[in-house]
Tab-separated table of C-alpha atoms in Angstrom:
chain	number	residue	atom	x	y	z
A	177	MET	CA	0.041	0.016	0.021
A	178	ALA	CA	1.252	3.463	-0.862
A	179	GLU	CA	2.808	5.389	1.992
A	180	SER	CA	0.719	8.366	1.266
A	181	THR	CA	-2.436	6.248	1.746
A	182	VAL	CA	-1.527	4.965	5.189
A	183	PHE	CA	0.260	8.032	6.665
A	184	GLY	CA	-1.883	10.474	4.707
A	185	GLY	CA	-4.942	9.136	6.346
A	186	ILE	CA	-3.444	9.439	9.782
A	187	ALA	CA	-2.084	12.925	9.090
A	188	GLY	CA	-5.566	13.871	7.822
A	189	ASP	CA	-7.191	12.799	11.027
A	190	VAL	CA	-4.654	14.551	13.234
A	191	ILE	CA	-4.650	17.879	11.284
A	192	ALA	CA	-8.470	17.871	11.228
A	193	ASP	CA	-8.591	17.666	14.968
A	194	TYR	CA	-5.813	20.311	15.298
A	195	LEU	CA	-7.429	22.687	12.904
A	196	ALA	CA	-10.930	22.419	14.336
A	197	GLY	CA	-10.221	25.150	16.921
A	198	GLN	CA	-7.944	27.290	14.768
A	199	HIS	CA	-8.826	30.421	12.800
A	200	SER	CA	-8.025	30.151	9.110
A	201	ASN	CA	-8.159	32.388	6.109
A	202	PRO	CA	-10.815	31.669	3.517
A	203	VAL	CA	-9.786	29.577	0.541
A	204	GLN	CA	-9.314	31.554	-2.631
A	205	GLU	CA	-11.442	29.919	-5.344
A	206	SER	CA	-8.886	30.768	-8.043
A	207	GLN	CA	-6.062	29.143	-6.107
A	208	MET	CA	-8.186	26.016	-5.491
A	209	GLY	CA	-8.991	25.799	-9.164
A	210	GLU	CA	-5.344	26.181	-10.137
A	211	MET	CA	-4.306	23.439	-7.686
A	212	ILE	CA	-6.915	20.977	-8.898
A	213	GLU	CA	-5.913	21.727	-12.483
A	214	SER	CA	-2.247	21.114	-11.778
A	215	ILE	CA	-2.712	17.821	-10.018
A	216	LEU	CA	-4.987	16.536	-12.798
A	217	GLU	CA	-2.615	17.518	-15.579
A	218	PRO	CA	-0.797	14.112	-15.723
A	219	PHE	CA	-4.039	12.466	-16.900
A	220	GLU	CA	-4.014	14.703	-20.003
A	221	ARG	CA	-0.364	14.038	-20.994
A	222	LYS	CA	1.185	11.325	-23.130
A	223	SER	CA	4.583	10.149	-21.934
A	224	SER	CA	6.413	6.805	-21.770
A	225	THR	CA	8.171	7.511	-18.535
A	226	SER	CA	7.068	5.244	-15.729
A	227	ILE	CA	6.117	6.885	-12.453
A	228	TYR	CA	7.596	3.951	-10.668
A	229	SER	CA	10.981	4.251	-12.345
A	230	LEU	CA	10.952	8.005	-11.439
A	231	ARG	CA	10.106	7.140	-7.835
A	232	ASP	CA	12.948	4.663	-7.735
A	233	ARG	CA	15.329	7.256	-9.205
A	234	CYS	CA	14.211	9.729	-6.582
A	235	LYS	CA	14.838	7.386	-3.690
A	236	GLN	CA	18.158	6.195	-5.094
A	237	SER	CA	19.372	9.761	-5.659
A	238	MET	CA	18.438	10.882	-2.168
A	239	TRP	CA	20.125	7.767	-0.644
A	240	VAL	CA	23.326	8.183	-2.618
A	241	ASN	CA	23.513	11.978	-2.513
A	242	ALA	CA	21.956	12.874	0.857
A	243	GLY	CA	21.783	9.596	2.836
A	244	LEU	CA	23.576	8.590	5.957
A	245	VAL	CA	27.018	8.468	4.224
A	246	ARG	CA	27.355	11.719	2.229
A	247	SER	CA	29.903	14.220	1.277
A	248	GLU	CA	29.901	17.921	0.428
A	249	GLU	CA	30.172	16.918	-3.266
A	250	SER	CA	27.184	14.525	-3.075
A	251	LEU	CA	25.106	17.188	-1.227
A	252	GLU	CA	25.839	19.680	-3.933
A	253	LYS	CA	24.804	17.220	-6.579
A	254	ALA	CA	21.436	16.404	-4.945
A	255	PRO	CA	19.611	19.639	-5.901
A	256	ASN	CA	20.562	19.206	-9.520
A	257	GLU	CA	19.251	15.592	-9.469
A	258	MET	CA	16.031	16.729	-7.839
A	259	ASN	CA	15.523	19.479	-10.441
A	260	GLU	CA	15.984	16.853	-13.211
A	261	ILE	CA	13.444	14.656	-11.520
A	262	ARG	CA	11.007	17.558	-11.103
A	263	GLU	CA	11.430	18.267	-14.871
A	264	GLN	CA	10.635	14.655	-15.782
A	265	LEU	CA	7.754	14.630	-13.502
A	266	SER	CA	6.223	17.635	-15.242
A	267	THR	CA	5.989	15.594	-18.406
A	268	ILE	CA	4.821	12.294	-16.937
A	269	SER	CA	1.391	10.850	-17.864
A	270	LEU	CA	-0.823	8.649	-15.749
A	271	SER	CA	-3.162	5.860	-16.861
A	272	GLN	CA	-6.826	6.652	-17.055
A	273	GLY	CA	-9.301	5.008	-14.721
A	274	ARG	CA	-10.877	5.517	-11.357
A	275	ARG	CA	-9.101	8.258	-9.392
A	276	ALA	CA	-9.985	6.727	-6.035
A	277	PHE	CA	-7.147	4.559	-4.981
A	278	HIS	CA	-5.239	5.304	-8.201
A	279	LEU	CA	-1.773	4.051	-7.210
A	280	GLU	CA	0.108	5.873	-9.989
A	281	TRP	CA	-1.561	9.136	-9.031
A	282	MET	CA	-0.637	8.549	-5.369
A	283	GLU	CA	2.978	7.990	-6.292
A	284	TYR	CA	2.926	11.127	-8.456
A	285	LEU	CA	1.556	13.267	-5.607
A	286	SER	CA	4.001	11.742	-3.186
A	287	ILE	CA	7.000	12.578	-5.466
A	288	LEU	CA	5.693	16.149	-5.817
A	289	ASN	CA	5.589	16.435	-2.018
A	290	TYR	CA	8.963	14.832	-1.561
A	291	LEU	CA	10.509	17.307	-3.983
A	292	ASP	CA	8.983	20.271	-2.129
A	293	VAL	CA	10.333	18.929	1.113
A	294	TRP	CA	13.806	18.027	-0.302
A	295	MET	CA	14.276	21.324	-1.976
């Protein structure tokens, strides 16, 4: 099962409880529309790159360049690798089908989030 499915559900429950008593700014309709459009884009693209091979490259790059055993040189290399992966991710296409429990889509969203955290 995808990590985002398990831990995303737990995080969703925790954040909902936390935010219940918090004041928040209203959601901007235009921003919400842009976000929805951007996460649905991969369903409209045509690409032969596998989301799973991109995920594996991401994990391998972070392990080699920023893992437990790292050097200044490898840490300097990591952002370039992540930018290349982000570029490839922007061209990836996902298979059509039900979006509920769509594992490719979950991997896509997880990689997007990983890249935001890593950069």
